[in-house]
PDB file of C-alpha atoms in Angstrom:
ATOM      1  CA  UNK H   1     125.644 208.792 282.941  1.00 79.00           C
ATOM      2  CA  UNK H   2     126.937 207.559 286.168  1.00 95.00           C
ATOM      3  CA  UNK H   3     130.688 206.354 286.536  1.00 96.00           C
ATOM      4  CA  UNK H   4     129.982 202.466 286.174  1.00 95.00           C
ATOM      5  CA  UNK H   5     128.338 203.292 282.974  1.00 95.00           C
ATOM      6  CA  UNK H   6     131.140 205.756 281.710  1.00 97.00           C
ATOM      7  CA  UNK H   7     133.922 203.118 282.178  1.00 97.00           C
ATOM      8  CA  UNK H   8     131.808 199.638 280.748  1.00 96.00           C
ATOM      9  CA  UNK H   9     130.883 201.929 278.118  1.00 97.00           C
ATOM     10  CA  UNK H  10     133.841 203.425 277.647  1.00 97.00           C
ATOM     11  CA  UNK H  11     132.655 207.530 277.747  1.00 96.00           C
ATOM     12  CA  UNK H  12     129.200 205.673 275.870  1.00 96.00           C
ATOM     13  CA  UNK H  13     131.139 204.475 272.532  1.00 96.00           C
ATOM     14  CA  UNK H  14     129.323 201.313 273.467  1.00 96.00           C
ATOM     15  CA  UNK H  15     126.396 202.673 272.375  1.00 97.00           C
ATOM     16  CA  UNK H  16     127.796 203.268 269.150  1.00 96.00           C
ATOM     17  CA  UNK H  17     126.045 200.783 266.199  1.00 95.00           C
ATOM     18  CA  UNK H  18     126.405 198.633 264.306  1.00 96.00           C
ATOM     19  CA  UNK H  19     129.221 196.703 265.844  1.00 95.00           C
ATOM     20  CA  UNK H  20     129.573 198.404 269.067  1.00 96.00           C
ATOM     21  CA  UNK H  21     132.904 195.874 270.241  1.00 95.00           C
ATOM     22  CA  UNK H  22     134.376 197.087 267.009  1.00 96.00           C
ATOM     23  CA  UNK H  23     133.968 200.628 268.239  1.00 97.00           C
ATOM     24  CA  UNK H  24     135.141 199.560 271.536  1.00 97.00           C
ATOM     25  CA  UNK H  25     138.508 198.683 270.042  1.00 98.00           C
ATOM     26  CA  UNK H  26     139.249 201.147 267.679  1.00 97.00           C
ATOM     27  CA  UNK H  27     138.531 203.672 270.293  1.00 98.00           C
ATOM     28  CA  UNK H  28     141.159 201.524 272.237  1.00 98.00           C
ATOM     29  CA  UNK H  29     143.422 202.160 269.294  1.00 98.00           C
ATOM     30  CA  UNK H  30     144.119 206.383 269.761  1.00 98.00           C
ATOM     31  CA  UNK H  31     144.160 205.756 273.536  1.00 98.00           C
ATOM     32  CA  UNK H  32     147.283 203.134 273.385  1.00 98.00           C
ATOM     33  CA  UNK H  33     149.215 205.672 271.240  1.00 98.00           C
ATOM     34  CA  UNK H  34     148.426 208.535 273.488  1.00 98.00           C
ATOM     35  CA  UNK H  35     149.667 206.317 276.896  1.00 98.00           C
ATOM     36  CA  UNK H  36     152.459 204.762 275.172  1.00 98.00           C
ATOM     37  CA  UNK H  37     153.342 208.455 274.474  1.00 97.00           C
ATOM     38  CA  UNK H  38     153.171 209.517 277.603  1.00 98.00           C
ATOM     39  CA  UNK H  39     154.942 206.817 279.565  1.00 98.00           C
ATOM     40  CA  UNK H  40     155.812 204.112 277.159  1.00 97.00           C
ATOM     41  CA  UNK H  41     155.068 200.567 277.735  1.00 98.00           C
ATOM     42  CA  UNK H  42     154.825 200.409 281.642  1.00 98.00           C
ATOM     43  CA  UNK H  43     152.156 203.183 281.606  1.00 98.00           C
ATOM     44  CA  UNK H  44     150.246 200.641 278.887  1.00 98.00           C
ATOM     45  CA  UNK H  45     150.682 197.957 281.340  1.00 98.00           C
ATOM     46  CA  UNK H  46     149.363 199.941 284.088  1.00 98.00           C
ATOM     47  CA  UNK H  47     146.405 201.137 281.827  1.00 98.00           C
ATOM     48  CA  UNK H  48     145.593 197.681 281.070  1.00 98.00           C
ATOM     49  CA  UNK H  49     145.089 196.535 284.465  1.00 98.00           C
ATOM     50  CA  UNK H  50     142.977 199.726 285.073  1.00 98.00           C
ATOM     51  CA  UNK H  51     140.810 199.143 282.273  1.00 98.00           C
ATOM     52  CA  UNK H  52     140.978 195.170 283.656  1.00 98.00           C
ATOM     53  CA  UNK H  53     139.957 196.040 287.065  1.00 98.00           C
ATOM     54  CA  UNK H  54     137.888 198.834 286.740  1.00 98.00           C
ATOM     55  CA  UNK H  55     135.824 197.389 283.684  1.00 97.00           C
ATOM     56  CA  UNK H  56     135.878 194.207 286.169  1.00 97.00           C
ATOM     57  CA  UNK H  57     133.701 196.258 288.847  1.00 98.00           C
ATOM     58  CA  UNK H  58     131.923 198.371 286.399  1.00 97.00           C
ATOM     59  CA  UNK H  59     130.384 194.870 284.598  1.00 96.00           C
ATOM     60  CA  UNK H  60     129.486 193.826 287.743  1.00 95.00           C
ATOM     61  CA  UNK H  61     127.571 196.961 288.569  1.00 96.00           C
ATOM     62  CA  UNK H  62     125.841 196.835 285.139  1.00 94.00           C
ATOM     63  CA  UNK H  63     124.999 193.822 285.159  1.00 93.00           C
ATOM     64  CA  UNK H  64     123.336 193.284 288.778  1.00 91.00           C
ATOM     65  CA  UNK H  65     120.351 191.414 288.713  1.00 86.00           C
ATOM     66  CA  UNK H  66     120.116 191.394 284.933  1.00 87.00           C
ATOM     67  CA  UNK H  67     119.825 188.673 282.783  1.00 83.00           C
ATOM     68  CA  UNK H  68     122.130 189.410 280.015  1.00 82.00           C
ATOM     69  CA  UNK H  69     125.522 188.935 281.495  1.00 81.00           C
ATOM     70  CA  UNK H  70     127.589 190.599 278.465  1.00 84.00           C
ATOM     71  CA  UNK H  71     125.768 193.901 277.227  1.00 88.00           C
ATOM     72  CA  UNK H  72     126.960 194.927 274.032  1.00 93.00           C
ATOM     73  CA  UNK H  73     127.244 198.087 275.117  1.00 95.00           C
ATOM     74  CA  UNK H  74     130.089 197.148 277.631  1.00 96.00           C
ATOM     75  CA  UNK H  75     133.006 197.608 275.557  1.00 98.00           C
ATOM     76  CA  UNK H  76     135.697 198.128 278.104  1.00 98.00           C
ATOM     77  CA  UNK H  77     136.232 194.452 277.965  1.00 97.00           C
ATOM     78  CA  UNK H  78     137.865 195.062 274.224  1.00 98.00           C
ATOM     79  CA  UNK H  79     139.460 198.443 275.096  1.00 98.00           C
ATOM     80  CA  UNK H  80     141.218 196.072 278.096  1.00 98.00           C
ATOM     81  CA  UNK H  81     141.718 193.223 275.399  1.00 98.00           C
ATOM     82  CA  UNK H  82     143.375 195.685 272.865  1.00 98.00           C
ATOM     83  CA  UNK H  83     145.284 197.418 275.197  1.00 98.00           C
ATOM     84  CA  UNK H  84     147.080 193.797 275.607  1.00 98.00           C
ATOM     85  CA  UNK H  85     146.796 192.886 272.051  1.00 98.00           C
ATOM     86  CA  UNK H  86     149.236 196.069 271.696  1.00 98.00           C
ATOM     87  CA  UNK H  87     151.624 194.759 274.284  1.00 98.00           C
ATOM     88  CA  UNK H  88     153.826 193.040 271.295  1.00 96.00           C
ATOM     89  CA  UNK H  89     154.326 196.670 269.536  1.00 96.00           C
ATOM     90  CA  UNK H  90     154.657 199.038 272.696  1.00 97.00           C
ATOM     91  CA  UNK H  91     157.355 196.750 274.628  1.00 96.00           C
ATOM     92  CA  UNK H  92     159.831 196.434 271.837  1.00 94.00           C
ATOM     93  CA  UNK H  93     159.195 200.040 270.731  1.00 95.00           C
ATOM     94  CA  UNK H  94     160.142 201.215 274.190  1.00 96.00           C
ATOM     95  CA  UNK H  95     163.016 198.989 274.549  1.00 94.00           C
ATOM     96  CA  UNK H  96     164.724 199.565 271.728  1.00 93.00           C
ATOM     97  CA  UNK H  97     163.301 203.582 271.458  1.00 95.00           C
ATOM     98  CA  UNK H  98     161.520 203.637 268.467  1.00 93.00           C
ATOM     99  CA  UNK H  99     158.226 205.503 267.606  1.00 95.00           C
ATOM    100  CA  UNK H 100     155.735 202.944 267.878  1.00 95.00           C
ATOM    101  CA  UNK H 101     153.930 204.950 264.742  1.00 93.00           C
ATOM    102  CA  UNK H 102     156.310 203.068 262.518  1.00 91.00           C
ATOM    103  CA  UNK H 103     155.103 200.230 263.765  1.00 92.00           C
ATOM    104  CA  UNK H 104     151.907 200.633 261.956  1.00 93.00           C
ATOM    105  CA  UNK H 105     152.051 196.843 260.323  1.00 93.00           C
ATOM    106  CA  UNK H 106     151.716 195.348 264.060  1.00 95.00           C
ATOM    107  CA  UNK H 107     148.723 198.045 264.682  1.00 97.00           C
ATOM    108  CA  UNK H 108     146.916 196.338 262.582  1.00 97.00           C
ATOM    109  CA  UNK H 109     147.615 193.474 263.325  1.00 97.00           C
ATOM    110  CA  UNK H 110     146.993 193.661 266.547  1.00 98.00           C
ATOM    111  CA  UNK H 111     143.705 195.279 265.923  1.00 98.00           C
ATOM    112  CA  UNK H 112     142.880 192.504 263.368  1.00 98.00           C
ATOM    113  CA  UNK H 113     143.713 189.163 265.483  1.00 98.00           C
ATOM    114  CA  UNK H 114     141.795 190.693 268.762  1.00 98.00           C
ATOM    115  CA  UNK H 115     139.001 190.884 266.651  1.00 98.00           C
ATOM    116  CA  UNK H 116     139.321 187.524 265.028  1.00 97.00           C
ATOM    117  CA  UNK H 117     139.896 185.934 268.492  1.00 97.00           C
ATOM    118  CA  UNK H 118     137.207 187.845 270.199  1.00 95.00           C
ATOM    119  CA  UNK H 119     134.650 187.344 267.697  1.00 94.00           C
ATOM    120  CA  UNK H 120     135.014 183.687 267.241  1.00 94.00           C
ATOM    121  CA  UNK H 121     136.121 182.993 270.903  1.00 95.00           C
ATOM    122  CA  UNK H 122     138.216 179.789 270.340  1.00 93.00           C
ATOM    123  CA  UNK H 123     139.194 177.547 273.034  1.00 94.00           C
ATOM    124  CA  UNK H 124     140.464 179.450 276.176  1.00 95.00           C
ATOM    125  CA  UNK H 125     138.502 182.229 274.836  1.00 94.00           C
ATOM    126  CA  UNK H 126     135.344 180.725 274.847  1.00 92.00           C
ATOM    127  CA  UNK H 127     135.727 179.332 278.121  1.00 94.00           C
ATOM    128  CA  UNK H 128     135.999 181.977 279.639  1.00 91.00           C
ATOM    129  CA  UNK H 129     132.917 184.157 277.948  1.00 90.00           C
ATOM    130  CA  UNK H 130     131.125 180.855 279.312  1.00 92.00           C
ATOM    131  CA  UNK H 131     131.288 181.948 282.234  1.00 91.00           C
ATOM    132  CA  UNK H 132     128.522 183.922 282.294  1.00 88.00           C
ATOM    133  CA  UNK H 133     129.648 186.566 285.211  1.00 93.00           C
ATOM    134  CA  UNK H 134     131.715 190.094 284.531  1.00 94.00           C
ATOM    135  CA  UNK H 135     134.867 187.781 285.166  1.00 96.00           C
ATOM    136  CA  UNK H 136     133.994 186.087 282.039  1.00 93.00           C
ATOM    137  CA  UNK H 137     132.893 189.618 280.205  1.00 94.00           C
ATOM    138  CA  UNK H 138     135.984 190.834 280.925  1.00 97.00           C
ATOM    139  CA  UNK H 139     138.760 187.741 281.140  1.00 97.00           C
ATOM    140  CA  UNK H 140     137.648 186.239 277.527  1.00 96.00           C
ATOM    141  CA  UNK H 141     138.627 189.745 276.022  1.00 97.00           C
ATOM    142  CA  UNK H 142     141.778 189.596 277.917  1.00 98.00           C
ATOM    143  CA  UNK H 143     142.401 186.049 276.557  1.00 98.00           C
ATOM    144  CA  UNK H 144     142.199 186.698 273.254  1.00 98.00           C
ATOM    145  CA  UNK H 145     144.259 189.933 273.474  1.00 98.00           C
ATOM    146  CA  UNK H 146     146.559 187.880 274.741  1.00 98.00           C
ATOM    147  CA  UNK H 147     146.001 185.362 271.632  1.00 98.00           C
ATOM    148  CA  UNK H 148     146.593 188.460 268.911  1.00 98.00           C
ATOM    149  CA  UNK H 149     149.631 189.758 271.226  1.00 98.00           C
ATOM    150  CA  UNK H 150     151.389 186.524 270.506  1.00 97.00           C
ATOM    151  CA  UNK H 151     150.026 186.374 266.869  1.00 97.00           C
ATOM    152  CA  UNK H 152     151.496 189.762 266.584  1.00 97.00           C
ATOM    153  CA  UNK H 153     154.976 189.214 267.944  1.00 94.00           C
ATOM    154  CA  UNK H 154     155.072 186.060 265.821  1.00 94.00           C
ATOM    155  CA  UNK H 155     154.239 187.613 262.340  1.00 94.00           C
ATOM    156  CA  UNK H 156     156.655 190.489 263.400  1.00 90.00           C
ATOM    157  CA  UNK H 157     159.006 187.919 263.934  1.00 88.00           C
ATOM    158  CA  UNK H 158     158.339 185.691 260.153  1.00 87.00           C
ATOM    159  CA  UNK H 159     158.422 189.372 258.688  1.00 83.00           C
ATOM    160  CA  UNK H 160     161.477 190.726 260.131  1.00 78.00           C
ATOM    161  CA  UNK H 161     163.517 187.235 260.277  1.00 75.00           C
ATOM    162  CA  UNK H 162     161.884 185.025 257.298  1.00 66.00           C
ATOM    163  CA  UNK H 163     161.341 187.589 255.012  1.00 59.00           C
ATOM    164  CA  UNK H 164     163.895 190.544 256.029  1.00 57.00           C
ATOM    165  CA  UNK H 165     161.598 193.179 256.039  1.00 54.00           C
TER     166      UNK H 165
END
């Protein structure tokens, strides 16, 4: 396996089936805990723009001169998009120094909205897939992490204000 193929298919859990960019972000799921461990929420910022930039160059790489412009086994796209996704649990965990383990209601969360968003591709989303390039691959991913970050933040928010828990 050469190194483009080890990052878009994230150490080949791409290749796992059925539902490889399911795979692809649960296996994002272990790997947020273990960098939000090790260096809180700026070293899951950092990681997502490595994941970003290098699944950005690995696409392209994979891709070349191919027809099918999204591979489902490139899942670094939804490791990227989870990584964000997890943005609205890690940031408030390390600013206010909690274990972001207790947090689990937001994991899933989290987890369940990126899917939603990246399965369905609404709007902004779909745009961007559209775009038929690794820019696309990787940006609608990054969209709709974005999408189940917010989502996230606001159903902590209606639990924790609204309801009190």
């Amino acid at each position: 396996m050469n190194a483009a193929q080890l990052i878009a298919t994230v150490g080949g859990v791409g290749y796992l089936r059925p539902a490889p960019g399911t795979w692809g972000s649960l296996a994002a799921l272990p790997l947020a805990w273990l960098i939000h461990q090790a260096g809180g929420f700026p070293a899951l910022a950092l990681a997502t723009l490595a994941a970003f930039l290098g699944g950005l160059w690995a696409t392209g790489v994979m891709t070349a001169g191919r027809d099918d412009h999204d591979p489902s086994e490139i899942v670094i796209d939804e490791v990227a998009g989870q990584f964000l996704a997890l943005w609205a649990i890690s940031l408030p965990a390390w600013l206010h120094g909690l274990d972001i383990s207790v947090l689990w209601p937001g994991w899933v969360s989290a987890f369940v909205l990126f899917r939603l968003f990246d399965i369905n591709k609404p709007g902004w989303v779909g745009r961007a897939d559209r775009r038929g390039d690794p820019m696309g691959v990787m940006l609608d991913d990054i969209i709709a992490g974005a999408f189940a970050a917010l989502g996230t933040a606001l159903l902590a928010g209606l639990s924790h204000g609204v309801l009190g828990l």
